[in-house]
Amino acid sequence: MNKDRLIYLPLGGAGEIGMNCYVYGYGAPGKERLILVDLGVTFPDMDGAPGVEVIMPDIQWLAERVDRLEAIFITHGHEDHIGALGHLMPRLGGKPVYARKFTANLGRGKLEEAGLASDALRVVEPRPMVIEAGPFKVQFMPLAHSIPESAALIIDTPAGRIVHTGDFKIDRSPVVGEPWDDAAWEALAAEAPVKALMCDSTNVFSPAPGRSEATLAGHLAELIAKAPGMFVATTFGSNVARLKTLAEAAKAAGRQVCVMGRSMKRMLSAATETGVLEGFPGTLTPDEAQEVPRRNLMLLVTGSQGERRAAAAALSRGKYLGFEMREGDSFLFSSRTIPGNEKDVIRIWNAFSEMGVTVHDDAGGLYHVSGHANRPDLEHVHRLLLPDMLVPMHGEHRHLKEHVRLATEAGIPGMVAVNGTMLDLTGEAPVAVDQIQTGRIYLDGTMLIGAMDGVIRDRIRMALNGHVLVTVILDEQDEPMGEPWVELMGLTETGRGGRDLTETMEADLADWMERAGRKVLRDDDRMDEELRKLVRQVAMEEIGKKPEVTVVVSRLVAE
Amino acid sequence: MNKDRLIYLPLGGAGEIGMNCYVYGYGAPGKERLILVDLGVTFPDMDGAPGVEVIMPDIQWLAERVDRLEAIFITHGHEDHIGALGHLMPRLGGKPVYARKFTANLGRGKLEEAGLASDALRVVEPRPMVIEAGPFKVQFMPLAHSIPESAALIIDTPAGRIVHTGDFKIDRSPVVGEPWDDAAWEALAAEAPVKALMCDSTNVFSPAPGRSEATLAGHLAELIAKAPGMFVATTFGSNVARLKTLAEAAKAAGRQVCVMGRSMKRMLSAATETGVLEGFPGTLTPDEAQEVPRRNLMLLVTGSQGERRAAAAALSRGKYLGFEMREGDSFLFSSRTIPGNEKDVIRIWNAFSEMGVTVHDDAGGLYHVSGHANRPDLEHVHRLLLPDMLVPMHGEHRHLKEHVRLATEAGIPGMVAVNGTMLDLTGEAPVAVDQIQTGRIYLDGTMLIGAMDGVIRDRIRMALNGHVLVTVILDEQDEPMGEPWVELMGLTETGRGGRDLTETMEADLADWMERAGRKVLRDDDRMDEELRKLVRQVAMEEIGKKPEVTVVVSRLVAE
């Protein structure tokens, strides 16, 4: 039973789209040498995590075994794959982090921003370069995605070869970066059998073959050329190919380009610095752009998901960096709206509509293509690699399950493994061998807090129910000094029949204090409980809500 | 200048989808006799109105002129048209409320639920019945929509005829209720010219002609017949036609039907009581349904938008009314997801996926049709009625604007009028003559509160920033008694370097109190301001957040 084994353990990204974080191990059970693939974040919303900056996987399991960790590999530079690097690296013992040049450039920025040394970062070249990490030999196989230099990892282990796709699409003309190359993949498959294919599942429900980035150029050029006023376009800042297509269309239409938004500028400079992006038209600063006639200008702006602090939202609210949208201008969402962001995106659209701006989105399928492989593309990859087994990742449960169904139809055994499920891949099919406690960590302000710590739960409760503060002061003889004092936060001041809610509460609390015996008044816990109950009762009667209540009992003692 | 005029004033529903509320008036300026069309609600979310039950239009303008109000007309029974009846009727002086039989049945329920008399409700028959309301003569013209007995209002005024469509689609085989009847509309148009068409704009961006409710029957029957286990379907509870189609498909597949969820049962009984629905297959109670083999059972459940308290969400969490979903069961969303509800719907889908349930949605367009007229359908109506002018309603700004563009192309002058914009329709084209202060009222618990009262803003702030309570006690000489006391709610307990946040704050506050002069300690406002500032400073340094702060200064006075 102590034979060496090959294990897989997703800590994030399996059963959700976001915060990708996958562990592989090889060795005797419990003593496997480990590598980590990706270290991403996901984004909070008001429903689940109000006030939180960013959400990342709980890597406790890995942190406790950091002596067994050989290295970290980053497949590409999207936030859901690299975003936690600056926050979690301190817990990963300075192990080397391997990434391709563009990705490493972004990673360096994240580490520096967090005040960390970036010397753990190692820039790798694509296959045939091999990185040895304990029992693992890893190669980066270039793939098209919606960011430059995405790569699949070819992970050779004593138990066989794993292909971990990362995020990808089949794109034979991706505008920036390496096109999909069937021959290269066939060569890979011929070189050694693929034991396990760990595969992106995002678009498994999309029935048509994916479209190439290059198909957009004509449509975008036409749209931009015929627009009368200023043309403003937003897309994901990391979609450097799209930015290039948009900028070239602008140039062809006699427009100069001005880029607005920190993340987009960061991506363009990383792409330029690393030589990934060539021939991008020269851009203007906002000040320079002021001097250009609107008809000859295109703004490329951040905020395709309606983010309130990004440039698109700022323009929709009024003046931004000296620019104001006007009647006759055009705004293009060259993007899709990620579920959950619809209202924010629509808010911007309507604000522009009020300004007389013509808004275009991707409803017609002309101005955006997805960065993920659709169902027929996944089937193509299954057939090309003919793996012994398939383990779907990068998807919600429904995506993973559908992906397994798809593979099973093609005769490839598969298994859904969500975050925390450890699979043994050594045999002929995946076997679940352990269930690890996983979860989420929130970056709240500057602190990391556990999702289950109760902090956020309390905030949600205050948002739903309001908050009542009660202060009572007692003297050394446990006699009330003055009457209880009530403060409301997030509650209406007036109850039924126009009564003042604070006064009603204070009167009822004072009554209770008067009737309460010495024994009760001596007992802080009891007081807390009774006063809280009473406040909630009064609130329920007066305004139909049960607020959160904080009771502060102050006891004065002789000096 | 004091000639009689015909005015239109949307108080809700224009510039948003939801809380429809439109005023028409005729008479001397400022003395117009008024009618109200629809009195709906809209639904809150965590981002905008956490903890709120429902949102309705601020009808202050109308309430102040209630002596000029002749009557209220309800076009159909959807919540966004009738939902505020129980909440706002007390402010509308018991004026008569006209509605068709099914709608009136629902309205009666709302008034009774609110403890109000329902004798203001008047059941009307469709045209040619005419209701006289001051200078207005109103007829109800039957229309197909996704609820029975929707009606356009034909409003004859001394200045000409208005057609107010309400919500509608062109459906020549709507399964329940009256089919669209070109001849009847042609007759209407021939009878008198249409001065103004006030028209539903929801689907103005949908380029294909709308599909009929009847086109779904075959697809639904096929899906339900071939499903192996229990079949569970959700749709909007008010879509009685869909419920009928689903129930009939179940019956044809040898399945008995059990309906779960209060709102759906309410709709079915209203439809049955009023004779709108005939031939609906007999249904089982949940207890009876327990005895039926899964293969022979269909559950019709509420919760198509992922509502957490509805039956679909309850089933996705586990046992509900004795039923648990299992491997081999099927679940169908016979609905579209309203923007903003995506995450809640997807959560249910994934939960079912984990249970091994096969989930179907409307991605293929087979299992749902919209209840609103698409762009070609709107154009058809424009052509049929050839109104002098078009005023779009029931839409966000972008919908209204596009609808005006569409009408303008057909040579019909139009104008976007959002909530609060009063139009004079007397002349040849609409003219904006006034801007009224409008807004939103929240039902919070049992109280109505203004959206701008600050109550909800405080709740949102607590959710984003957490809440710190500070209590200090001073004696008669303004000397601090003991040290300041800090309580945290919704904030992490530990700051930088593992320091206890409460202790750090208390120490800094105590220092400040010690240094503060008598003059400061005597001044409540100054104390409040300084302590609040200090707490926020410490929080920013320790945890990187600026919390909400409530300071309670207690001053003991001699008895």
Tab-separated table of C-alpha atoms in Angstrom, chain B residues 41 192 205 235 300 358 413 424 559:
chain	number	residue	atom	x	y	z
B	41	VAL	CA	-43.262	47.483	-7.344
B	192	ALA	CA	-60.813	57.160	-34.414
B	205	PHE	CA	-33.512	45.226	-28.978
B	235	THR	CA	-41.492	29.183	-14.446
B	300	LEU	CA	-44.355	22.615	-10.785
B	358	THR	CA	-30.128	16.807	-15.208
B	413	PRO	CA	-42.501	61.675	-33.820
B	424	ASP	CA	-48.017	67.851	-22.870
B	559	GLU	CA	-29.363	62.637	41.029
